[in-house]
Amino acid sequence: MAAAANLKSSAAIKFARQAEKLSFQAYDIEDERTHDTTAVEARFITPVDPVIETANGGRLPAVRLEEALELNKLRDEVDGLAVKVKSPGHEPGKTGHEESLDGASRNDHESQQSTQPEAALRTAISPSRTHPLFPELPLYGPPSLMRDLQCFFFRCTSAVLSLAFLGVIVLGSTFTTIPLMFRHIGIRLTFRDPDARRPFYEEEKKRKKIRKDEERAWKRQRRRGGDVSKAKDENEEEGHSADKFEPTEGGKDPLVCNVGYYARRVGLDMEEYKVQTEDGYIIDLWHLYNPKEYTPTSACHRKQHDPIIFPKNEHMGSSSRTSDASQRSGKRKYPILLVHGLLQSAGAYCANDDDSLAFFLAKSGYDVWLGNNRCGFKPQHSLLAYKDPRMWNWNIRQMGVMDLPALVSRVLSETSFEKLGLVCHSQGTSETFVALAKEQRPDLGNKISVFCALAPAVYAGPLIGKMYLKFMRIISPGMFRIMFGIHAFIPFMMTMHSWLPGKLYGALGYRVFSFLFNWTDDRWDQGLRDRLFQFAPVYVSAESMRWWLGRECFATQKCILATREEGKHEDEEDEEEEEEDYYVHSAEQSSEHMLHTADNTEHQGRGRRAWYDDQVPPFALWVAGSDALVDGRRLLRRFERRREPHVRVVYSKIIEEYEHLDVLWAMDSIDKVGKEVREVLWKTVPEEYREICKVPRDCECVRAWGG
C-alpha cells in the first residue's frame, strides 16, 4: 500500500508539472478571472492537432504533439493508480467502457491511448509524423517573467524592423508610380484621356453617371421626407425589380469598413454571428438576408456556442430561424458559405454594389453566409489576450482544420441543412484544400455539396521569386521572428486603417498591393476602387506569414500539399507521359491501347500519392490566366492527369485575361464567374434539397449533376 501511495504521489507531481507548463496561467498567479484554467487534458481534433482543455472547459491552442501525449499519459497514470488504490474492482455505476476510459481496468501504468478512430479524444494516439509542409509550431507556456521579457524583446525589434520593411514597400510602390504619373501627364497634355485605354472605359463612365444620379435622388427623397428606398428605381439585374430589394442606405459613399452598410445600399442587410473554434478562437460569421423575407435573430442567439463541431446529439438547425425564413418566402433557400483570401475579410465579396458576388448570389435566391478567419479585424479568444503569443501561434493548417469546420458547422446548425455549397477565393481555397486532405480532416467533405475555388492557391506562381519575397525566404526562422515578431504581422497596417481617411487609405492600399502582387485595376470599376480596400488588410499572425513566405514551407516547396521533390517527380512523369502520347499518336496506335495505357498509369502510380480520399466533395475551379501569384493551371493539370482518383471536377475554366483579384472585382466578373458559380451550386445540390428549396434565378433549366 505504501509503495502504491508513493507511485501515486510521484505520478501526480509529474502530471501537475506538465499541466502547469500547458495551462493558461501559472498556479502562483491565477486570479478570479483565470480561476480553473489549469490544463486537464489534451483533446485531439485530428490525429496531429491537439488542443488543451482547461478545468473550466476553456480551450488553448497550438500545443506540441509530444507535450499533449505526455499530459494524457500522465493523467492516465494518475487516474489508473487512484482507482487501483481505492478499489481493485469495478466502480459502482460505471460500464466497462466508461471505466476503461478512466483507467479503472488497467493492469499496468502505461497510457491507455488508442489508435482506433472511435476512441475517446483523450485516448487517441497521433502519428509520429505529419506532412513536412506543416512543421510543429513553437510552444509558448503560461506567462512568466522570462516569457514576458522575450515577448517584449520581439515586440520592440519587430516594431522597428517591420515598420522599416513596410516603409521600403511603400517607397517602392511610390517610385514605381512616378513613370506612370508622367505618362498620364503627357497624355493629358495632348488633350487625350489616359483612361480611354481601359477595357471597360465606356461602362465605367455610364456607371459613374448612374451613381451620381442615385446620390442626387437619395438626397432629394431625404429632404422631402419621402420613401428613400425608391431612390434606386432602375439599374437592377435583369428579372429584379426595385420593390423587391429596397435600399435603406444611399447617398455619397462614406467609404466605411461595414458590410451591413453596403448590403443596405442594395436592399439587403446583414447580421453578425460569433463562432467559437475548437481551439477557442472567436471568429465572425456574417449572414446576408432580405429584410422583407427574414427577421434577424436575437443578439443572444448569435453569440458563440461551445466549441463542439457537428454535434451528434443535436438535430441540425434552429427551428425558429428556419420557420421564420420559410414562412415569408414560401420555400427554403439553399445555404452557401463564402470564405476570403489572405489579408482580406469576407467584405471582399461585398464591395461592388450589385456586382458583388455575395450580393448577386443572395439576390439570386441563395442563403448567403460570409465566413471570416481567426483574428480578422478584432482578435478574440475565449481565454487569450492580444499580447499573449499563444494568440498568434497558428498558420494555414489551423485555419483549415479549425476555422473552416467551425464555420460550416454553425451555418448547417442555423439552417437545418446537412450540406452546403462552399465558395472560396485564394487563401480560402488553400485552407479548404488542406482541410479536405486525407491526412487532415477529410470528413469535412461529407458536409459540402460542392467546392467552388476562385483563383485556387495550391501551387505558387512566378511572383514568389520577387526580390522582397525572396528576402523573407532567405532569412532564418529566428531572424524572421526578430524582424516580424511572434504576434500580429505588421499591425501598423491596421493602425493606418483607423487613422487615415477612407479615400487616402484606399488609394495607398491599392498602390502598395499592386506593387507587391503585380495587380492592376484595369478591369475594375475605378469609381469603387477605394471601397474595395476598406476591407483589407486584417490581422494575421506572423507565424502564418512565415508559413507562406518563410524558409521551410510554401515559398520553398511551392505547393501547399507537396514538397518540392514531389513536384519535380510529377513534372518528370508529365514529361514522360507527353513523350509517350506523342509516340503513340505518331505510331497511330488504337484508341483502345491508349486508354489501356492511361488506366495502367493511373492504377500503378498516380493514385498512390493522392491528397484526397473518397470523402472529397465535387470541385469547380475558376483559374485566372494572367495570375502571377498562384499557378492554377498546374492544379488543373494534376486533376486532368488523374493524380486524384477520387476528385470529381464538375466544372473548370481558365479566364486568360484575368488577374488574381479579377475573379471577384472585374466589371464583367458576374458574367464570367458569378453566373456560372450560381449554376454549379444549384447543379450539385442534393436531390432531396432541390425539392424543398427555392430555385435560384435563371436556374430553372439547370439539371442535377449525375456524379
C-alpha angles and dihedrals in degrees: 000000000000091000091051090049090052091050090048092051093048093049091047091052092050091048092049091052093048091046092051090052090057100036128109093243134013113257094248096056102042114127137179092286095049097038115140094013092128115130111254104169146349116245118203111221088180126001089270102032112079122174125191119244115206129212092261093051097261124140130229121195138219105030118163117253097239092048091052093048091049092052092051093045092053092046090051090052093049092047093045094048092046092054093045093052091048099043135350093206137060119307111242115256096018129111121225091255095052090044093053091052090056092047096248097132100045123127097197141025097258120120112266093217115149137210093208114114092224093054120114114274092247092053099049118117115217125218113262091235135039128188112306090233090067109056117183117276123242117274114237113185129203119303116290135157093261094047092047091051091050092049091049090052093051092045091052096046094043093047090060102034099041090047089052089050090050090048091054090051092049091048091048092051090048094051093048090055093056095080089045090051093052090046090054091047090051092051092049091049087061089053095251130128111244090205093060089089091064113110094232098036097132093043090050091054090049094050092045090055091047091052091050091050091049092050091053092045090050092051092049092051092049092050090050092046091231132136101307091191090074091065089093103055101145144029093065121149112272112280093025126106126203093237091062096057108027116187115232095186129049147133126086114358108251091197099235132166094241123118092189091059094053091044090056090051088065098040099267132099139206138226123195124226126192116223126193117213123216090259094052105262118141110220133181124250117186122202121201119208144164108250089215092060106032139043114212117245122245121280089242091057092050094057121108118280129212113298094260116130121209095350111215097206094057127077105233114260150026109270094202093057094044095049092047093053094044096045094064102031098042096225134043122256122232111245122238129182123211121201125192137225137255116309089002137101129218086267086085086079092054108047103089102069110231090350090065110114094227094050092044093053092044091052090045090063107268126128098241124205124180118209125204125197126235121300097007113155094339118028111222134175132170091241112001127085129216094261095051110102089216087068089067101037100113143091140186094304094058089050091052099040098038112019101041097049090047091053094045091048094052094048092050090046092052096045102040092234127129095212138029139188115255123209119183138174128208109314089017087064090047094056090047094050088049095046094050094050114115090240092055125034107326095160088073086076090071089066096052124077093192137353113219110196118197114195090349111220106210103112124040121246128219092274090078088077095062115126099247092046091046088053090060089051094050099053118085122253089253092052090046090057092047090052101039102020132224096273129056119348110252095331089187087083089068090046089055089050091058095043105043126073113256096249095050092044091049093050093046092045092053093049094049096046092042089055093046099045105023093243125155130197093223094120097036128091101259091204089064099037096102090052092053091065097048089087096054148111108027132181113287128169122259086228090059092051089048088055090053099040108014132100104271110040141035100351091052100036092038091213135073096223107024134056123238090255091054089049092053090049090053091050090052091050090050092051091049092049092049090052091048092049090050091051092047092050093045091051089048094232120181121270089238091061091049092052091047091052092049092049092050091049091051097047096042102045120352101067098048092074095041117141097209139053132207093287093071115117124230115283131220119186135195110190124196105225095204095045111133094178099064135015108233093166091066091054091052089049090054090056094042090052087055095238086143107054093181098047115101113196106203094179138004134176138175114208100200099199096045125106126204099283098032090088085070106025110029113116090238095042093110091056095042100035115003099058092046092049089051091054096043091051091054094041091059099043108123113260094243090058096045087066096054102033130085111258108243117243114281091007097099092109097041109116124215116264111252098210 
